[in-house]
Amino acid sequence: IKTEFTKKLTNIKMKEKEKAVLICELSKENTKVIWKKNGKEIQSDNHLKIVADMKVHQLIIENVTLEDIGEYSCAAGDVSTSATISVEELPVVIEPDTEIKPEFTKKLTNIKMKEKEKAVLICELSKENTKVTWKKNGKEIQSDDHLKIVADMKVHQLIIENVTLQDIGEYSCATGDVSTSATISVE
């Protein structure tokens, strides 16, 4: 008898920090399944848990973040089911004046690179986990397959693995009404 999904995954919409659970059920017990996120296979780690109990298969994320947004699929042999997780950003609550505004304790500095070298722009804020906006020549930029934006506690980095002449320009990192900027020049 061919294995089928008797209960398929359904799309879920969560708020940040909530618990997200994707559940599906197969017609046969103890069937090996493969979970994927945006087409890439995923396994249990300290952020997400994959649980199989008889016919029921679950993917559990205790604290969803914006990073968890995407399409998830569960496949058993040649049958599969998929659903999306969408996550709403929690509003940032600003306390009246008691909140100390973040400041840049380390500003961006101009860098001069040769083509194909790795370019790294680094700045540091006085407060941890502050949301920042990166811009290139005044236009907002986000991580893609060419550049990576990394935030770790107070340190914010923009990393370009292989710089090209296209990367020449002025980059800025801003939060609230404070910002820092620097240029990348490429030979």
PDB file of C-alpha atoms in Angstrom:
ATOM      1  CA  ILE A   1       0.000   0.000   0.000  1.00  0.00           C
ATOM      2  CA  LYS A   2       1.350   3.384  -0.996  1.00  0.00           C
ATOM      3  CA  THR A   3       2.063   5.799   1.825  1.00  0.00           C
ATOM      4  CA  GLU A   4      -0.070   8.931   1.721  1.00  0.00           C
ATOM      5  CA  PHE A   5      -0.509  12.038   3.815  1.00  0.00           C
ATOM      6  CA  THR A   6      -3.816  11.692   5.682  1.00  0.00           C
ATOM      7  CA  LYS A   7      -3.287  15.112   7.233  1.00  0.00           C
ATOM      8  CA  LYS A   8      -1.329  17.742   5.341  1.00  0.00           C
ATOM      9  CA  LEU A   9       0.698  20.676   6.610  1.00  0.00           C
ATOM     10  CA  THR A  10      -1.193  23.969   6.878  1.00  0.00           C
ATOM     11  CA  ASN A  11       0.149  27.516   6.631  1.00  0.00           C
ATOM     12  CA  ILE A  12       0.697  29.261   9.935  1.00  0.00           C
ATOM     13  CA  LYS A  13       1.117  32.895  10.876  1.00  0.00           C
ATOM     14  CA  MET A  14       2.935  33.692  14.096  1.00  0.00           C
ATOM     15  CA  LYS A  15       4.252  36.602  16.097  1.00  0.00           C
ATOM     16  CA  GLU A  16       7.952  36.725  16.929  1.00  0.00           C
ATOM     17  CA  LYS A  17       8.959  34.612  19.956  1.00  0.00           C
ATOM     18  CA  GLU A  18       5.822  32.426  19.736  1.00  0.00           C
ATOM     19  CA  LYS A  19       5.987  28.649  19.354  1.00  0.00           C
ATOM     20  CA  ALA A  20       5.409  27.392  15.815  1.00  0.00           C
ATOM     21  CA  VAL A  21       4.288  23.820  15.160  1.00  0.00           C
ATOM     22  CA  LEU A  22       3.842  22.236  11.734  1.00  0.00           C
ATOM     23  CA  ILE A  23       2.012  18.892  11.874  1.00  0.00           C
ATOM     24  CA  CYS A  24       1.263  16.267   9.265  1.00  0.00           C
ATOM     25  CA  GLU A  25       0.127  12.673   9.417  1.00  0.00           C
ATOM     26  CA  LEU A  26       0.918   9.684   7.209  1.00  0.00           C
ATOM     27  CA  SER A  27      -1.157   6.609   6.455  1.00  0.00           C
ATOM     28  CA  LYS A  28       1.710   4.353   7.581  1.00  0.00           C
ATOM     29  CA  GLU A  29       3.594   4.242  10.874  1.00  0.00           C
ATOM     30  CA  ASN A  30       7.328   4.814  11.253  1.00  0.00           C
ATOM     31  CA  THR A  31       7.844   6.112   7.737  1.00  0.00           C
ATOM     32  CA  LYS A  32      11.093   7.985   7.137  1.00  0.00           C
ATOM     33  CA  VAL A  33      10.429  11.579   6.145  1.00  0.00           C
ATOM     34  CA  ILE A  34      12.597  14.446   4.958  1.00  0.00           C
ATOM     35  CA  TRP A  35      11.851  17.985   6.098  1.00  0.00           C
ATOM     36  CA  LYS A  36      12.956  20.910   3.947  1.00  0.00           C
ATOM     37  CA  LYS A  37      12.896  24.675   4.295  1.00  0.00           C
ATOM     38  CA  ASN A  38      12.816  26.597   1.013  1.00  0.00           C
ATOM     39  CA  GLY A  39      13.955  23.406  -0.731  1.00  0.00           C
ATOM     40  CA  LYS A  40      16.939  22.772   1.554  1.00  0.00           C
ATOM     41  CA  GLU A  41      16.938  19.752   3.851  1.00  0.00           C
ATOM     42  CA  ILE A  42      16.772  20.591   7.559  1.00  0.00           C
ATOM     43  CA  GLN A  43      17.416  18.606  10.708  1.00  0.00           C
ATOM     44  CA  SER A  44      16.789  19.135  14.407  1.00  0.00           C
ATOM     45  CA  ASP A  45      19.150  21.646  15.993  1.00  0.00           C
ATOM     46  CA  ASN A  46      18.988  23.868  19.069  1.00  0.00           C
ATOM     47  CA  HIS A  47      16.462  26.123  17.338  1.00  0.00           C
ATOM     48  CA  LEU A  48      14.061  23.638  15.767  1.00  0.00           C
ATOM     49  CA  LYS A  49      12.932  20.164  16.751  1.00  0.00           C
ATOM     50  CA  ILE A  50      11.754  17.456  14.383  1.00  0.00           C
ATOM     51  CA  VAL A  51       9.574  14.863  16.096  1.00  0.00           C
ATOM     52  CA  ALA A  52       8.119  11.634  14.708  1.00  0.00           C
ATOM     53  CA  ASP A  53       5.567   9.625  16.673  1.00  0.00           C
ATOM     54  CA  MET A  54       4.005   6.654  14.875  1.00  0.00           C
ATOM     55  CA  LYS A  55       2.153   8.315  11.960  1.00  0.00           C
ATOM     56  CA  VAL A  56       2.429  11.906  13.188  1.00  0.00           C
ATOM     57  CA  HIS A  57       5.345  14.109  12.127  1.00  0.00           C
ATOM     58  CA  GLN A  58       6.001  17.511  13.678  1.00  0.00           C
ATOM     59  CA  LEU A  59       8.400  20.377  13.216  1.00  0.00           C
ATOM     60  CA  ILE A  60       8.529  22.550  16.333  1.00  0.00           C
ATOM     61  CA  ILE A  61      10.183  25.952  16.702  1.00  0.00           C
ATOM     62  CA  GLU A  62      10.058  27.184  20.315  1.00  0.00           C
ATOM     63  CA  ASN A  63      10.846  30.842  19.608  1.00  0.00           C
ATOM     64  CA  VAL A  64      10.114  31.868  16.056  1.00  0.00           C
ATOM     65  CA  THR A  65      12.166  34.679  14.566  1.00  0.00           C
ATOM     66  CA  LEU A  66      11.950  36.484  11.242  1.00  0.00           C
ATOM     67  CA  GLU A  67      14.661  34.057  10.039  1.00  0.00           C
ATOM     68  CA  ASP A  68      12.085  31.246  10.212  1.00  0.00           C
ATOM     69  CA  ILE A  69       9.842  32.727   7.528  1.00  0.00           C
ATOM     70  CA  GLY A  70       9.679  30.403   4.529  1.00  0.00           C
ATOM     71  CA  GLU A  71       8.152  27.374   2.894  1.00  0.00           C
ATOM     72  CA  TYR A  72       8.502  24.089   4.737  1.00  0.00           C
ATOM     73  CA  SER A  73       7.866  20.666   3.252  1.00  0.00           C
ATOM     74  CA  CYS A  74       7.712  17.134   4.573  1.00  0.00           C
ATOM     75  CA  ALA A  75       8.300  14.315   2.093  1.00  0.00           C
ATOM     76  CA  ALA A  76       7.937  10.555   2.373  1.00  0.00           C
ATOM     77  CA  GLY A  77       9.167   8.835  -0.758  1.00  0.00           C
ATOM     78  CA  ASP A  78       7.428  10.516  -3.677  1.00  0.00           C
ATOM     79  CA  VAL A  79       4.597  12.136  -1.713  1.00  0.00           C
ATOM     80  CA  SER A  80       5.007  15.442   0.044  1.00  0.00           C
ATOM     81  CA  THR A  81       3.105  18.241   1.712  1.00  0.00           C
ATOM     82  CA  SER A  82       4.167  21.838   2.211  1.00  0.00           C
ATOM     83  CA  ALA A  83       3.131  24.987   4.040  1.00  0.00           C
ATOM     84  CA  THR A  84       4.498  28.404   4.847  1.00  0.00           C
ATOM     85  CA  ILE A  85       5.411  29.945   8.167  1.00  0.00           C
ATOM     86  CA  SER A  86       4.981  33.696   8.247  1.00  0.00           C
ATOM     87  CA  VAL A  87       6.176  35.735  11.207  1.00  0.00           C
ATOM     88  CA  GLU A  88       5.060  39.179  12.327  1.00  0.00           C
ATOM     89  CA  GLU A  89       7.708  41.396  13.829  1.00  0.00           C
ATOM     90  CA  LEU A  90       6.998  42.453  17.385  1.00  0.00           C
ATOM     91  CA  PRO A  91       6.595  46.211  17.731  1.00  0.00           C
ATOM     92  CA  VAL A  92       9.498  47.855  19.480  1.00  0.00           C
ATOM     93  CA  VAL A  93       8.177  49.502  22.603  1.00  0.00           C
ATOM     94  CA  ILE A  94       9.928  52.768  23.290  1.00  0.00           C
ATOM     95  CA  GLU A  95       9.771  53.907  26.875  1.00  0.00           C
ATOM     96  CA  PRO A  96       9.544  57.669  27.378  1.00  0.00           C
ATOM     97  CA  ASP A  97      13.041  59.135  27.811  1.00  0.00           C
ATOM     98  CA  THR A  98      14.074  56.458  30.304  1.00  0.00           C
ATOM     99  CA  GLU A  99      15.487  54.498  27.416  1.00  0.00           C
ATOM    100  CA  ILE A 100      19.094  55.218  26.658  1.00  0.00           C
ATOM    101  CA  LYS A 101      19.443  55.783  22.953  1.00  0.00           C
ATOM    102  CA  PRO A 102      21.999  53.596  21.236  1.00  0.00           C
ATOM    103  CA  GLU A 103      25.147  55.264  19.957  1.00  0.00           C
ATOM    104  CA  PHE A 104      27.902  54.056  17.685  1.00  0.00           C
ATOM    105  CA  THR A 105      30.886  53.220  19.906  1.00  0.00           C
ATOM    106  CA  LYS A 106      32.835  52.090  16.838  1.00  0.00           C
ATOM    107  CA  LYS A 107      32.100  53.716  13.505  1.00  0.00           C
ATOM    108  CA  LEU A 108      32.496  52.376   9.996  1.00  0.00           C
ATOM    109  CA  THR A 109      35.838  53.128   8.325  1.00  0.00           C
ATOM    110  CA  ASN A 110      36.604  53.514   4.628  1.00  0.00           C
ATOM    111  CA  ILE A 111      38.165  50.484   3.004  1.00  0.00           C
ATOM    112  CA  LYS A 112      40.083  50.051  -0.215  1.00  0.00           C
ATOM    113  CA  MET A 113      40.096  46.603  -1.774  1.00  0.00           C
ATOM    114  CA  LYS A 114      41.278  44.737  -4.822  1.00  0.00           C
ATOM    115  CA  GLU A 115      38.685  42.921  -6.917  1.00  0.00           C
ATOM    116  CA  LYS A 116      37.695  39.449  -5.608  1.00  0.00           C
ATOM    117  CA  GLU A 117      38.971  40.234  -2.086  1.00  0.00           C
ATOM    118  CA  LYS A 118      36.701  39.962   0.951  1.00  0.00           C
ATOM    119  CA  ALA A 119      35.367  43.299   2.170  1.00  0.00           C
ATOM    120  CA  VAL A 120      34.129  43.694   5.734  1.00  0.00           C
ATOM    121  CA  LEU A 121      32.527  46.833   7.159  1.00  0.00           C
ATOM    122  CA  ILE A 122      32.203  46.738  10.953  1.00  0.00           C
ATOM    123  CA  CYS A 123      30.555  49.043  13.446  1.00  0.00           C
ATOM    124  CA  GLU A 124      29.579  48.679  17.066  1.00  0.00           C
ATOM    125  CA  LEU A 125      26.667  50.074  19.054  1.00  0.00           C
ATOM    126  CA  SER A 126      26.396  50.883  22.750  1.00  0.00           C
ATOM    127  CA  LYS A 127      23.318  48.646  23.028  1.00  0.00           C
ATOM    128  CA  GLU A 128      22.843  44.971  22.215  1.00  0.00           C
ATOM    129  CA  ASN A 129      20.344  43.634  19.681  1.00  0.00           C
ATOM    130  CA  THR A 130      19.521  47.014  18.185  1.00  0.00           C
ATOM    131  CA  LYS A 131      17.767  46.880  14.820  1.00  0.00           C
ATOM    132  CA  VAL A 132      19.838  48.652  12.176  1.00  0.00           C
ATOM    133  CA  THR A 133      19.322  49.587   8.550  1.00  0.00           C
ATOM    134  CA  TRP A 134      22.158  49.252   6.051  1.00  0.00           C
ATOM    135  CA  LYS A 135      22.180  51.424   2.944  1.00  0.00           C
ATOM    136  CA  LYS A 136      24.354  51.668  -0.140  1.00  0.00           C
ATOM    137  CA  ASN A 137      24.371  55.091  -1.808  1.00  0.00           C
ATOM    138  CA  GLY A 138      21.221  55.929   0.175  1.00  0.00           C
ATOM    139  CA  LYS A 139      19.285  52.803  -0.878  1.00  0.00           C
ATOM    140  CA  GLU A 140      18.387  50.183   1.725  1.00  0.00           C
ATOM    141  CA  ILE A 141      20.156  46.842   1.254  1.00  0.00           C
ATOM    142  CA  GLN A 142      19.608  43.381   2.679  1.00  0.00           C
ATOM    143  CA  SER A 143      21.560  40.122   2.724  1.00  0.00           C
ATOM    144  CA  ASP A 144      21.566  38.301  -0.594  1.00  0.00           C
ATOM    145  CA  ASP A 145      23.875  35.795  -2.258  1.00  0.00           C
ATOM    146  CA  HIS A 146      26.496  38.485  -2.827  1.00  0.00           C
ATOM    147  CA  LEU A 147      26.543  40.289   0.494  1.00  0.00           C
ATOM    148  CA  LYS A 148      25.887  39.175   4.043  1.00  0.00           C
ATOM    149  CA  ILE A 149      24.596  41.355   6.855  1.00  0.00           C
ATOM    150  CA  VAL A 150      25.464  39.963  10.267  1.00  0.00           C
ATOM    151  CA  ALA A 151      24.441  41.219  13.704  1.00  0.00           C
ATOM    152  CA  ASP A 152      25.969  39.781  16.848  1.00  0.00           C
ATOM    153  CA  MET A 153      25.038  41.482  20.130  1.00  0.00           C
ATOM    154  CA  LYS A 154      26.483  44.996  19.688  1.00  0.00           C
ATOM    155  CA  VAL A 155      28.571  44.317  16.578  1.00  0.00           C
ATOM    156  CA  HIS A 156      27.115  44.830  13.101  1.00  0.00           C
ATOM    157  CA  GLN A 157      28.919  43.683   9.964  1.00  0.00           C
ATOM    158  CA  LEU A 158      28.435  43.870   6.232  1.00  0.00           C
ATOM    159  CA  ILE A 159      30.489  41.192   4.470  1.00  0.00           C
ATOM    160  CA  ILE A 160      31.130  40.891   0.743  1.00  0.00           C
ATOM    161  CA  GLU A 161      33.040  37.684  -0.047  1.00  0.00           C
ATOM    162  CA  ASN A 162      34.182  38.703  -3.545  1.00  0.00           C
ATOM    163  CA  VAL A 163      34.157  42.428  -4.133  1.00  0.00           C
ATOM    164  CA  THR A 164      33.576  43.679  -7.653  1.00  0.00           C
ATOM    165  CA  LEU A 165      33.579  47.159  -9.156  1.00  0.00           C
ATOM    166  CA  GLN A 166      29.785  47.102  -8.651  1.00  0.00           C
ATOM    167  CA  ASP A 167      30.386  47.278  -4.894  1.00  0.00           C
ATOM    168  CA  ILE A 168      32.073  50.679  -5.010  1.00  0.00           C
ATOM    169  CA  GLY A 169      30.030  53.223  -3.103  1.00  0.00           C
ATOM    170  CA  GLU A 170      29.080  54.741   0.199  1.00  0.00           C
ATOM    171  CA  TYR A 171      27.636  52.387   2.802  1.00  0.00           C
ATOM    172  CA  SER A 172      25.835  53.457   5.937  1.00  0.00           C
ATOM    173  CA  CYS A 173      24.468  51.743   9.013  1.00  0.00           C
ATOM    174  CA  ALA A 174      21.738  53.551  10.930  1.00  0.00           C
ATOM    175  CA  THR A 175      19.482  53.089  13.916  1.00  0.00           C
ATOM    176  CA  GLY A 176      17.005  55.676  15.113  1.00  0.00           C
ATOM    177  CA  ASP A 177      18.585  59.046  14.410  1.00  0.00           C
ATOM    178  CA  VAL A 178      22.231  57.964  14.609  1.00  0.00           C
ATOM    179  CA  SER A 179      24.231  56.631  11.696  1.00  0.00           C
ATOM    180  CA  THR A 180      27.755  55.942  10.506  1.00  0.00           C
ATOM    181  CA  SER A 181      29.018  55.693   6.957  1.00  0.00           C
ATOM    182  CA  ALA A 182      32.103  54.722   4.984  1.00  0.00           C
ATOM    183  CA  THR A 183      33.122  54.084   1.421  1.00  0.00           C
ATOM    184  CA  ILE A 184      34.290  50.917  -0.247  1.00  0.00           C
ATOM    185  CA  SER A 185      36.658  51.573  -3.119  1.00  0.00           C
ATOM    186  CA  VAL A 186      37.762  48.753  -5.388  1.00  0.00           C
ATOM    187  CA  GLU A 187      40.863  48.677  -7.575  1.00  0.00           C
TER     188      GLU A 187
END
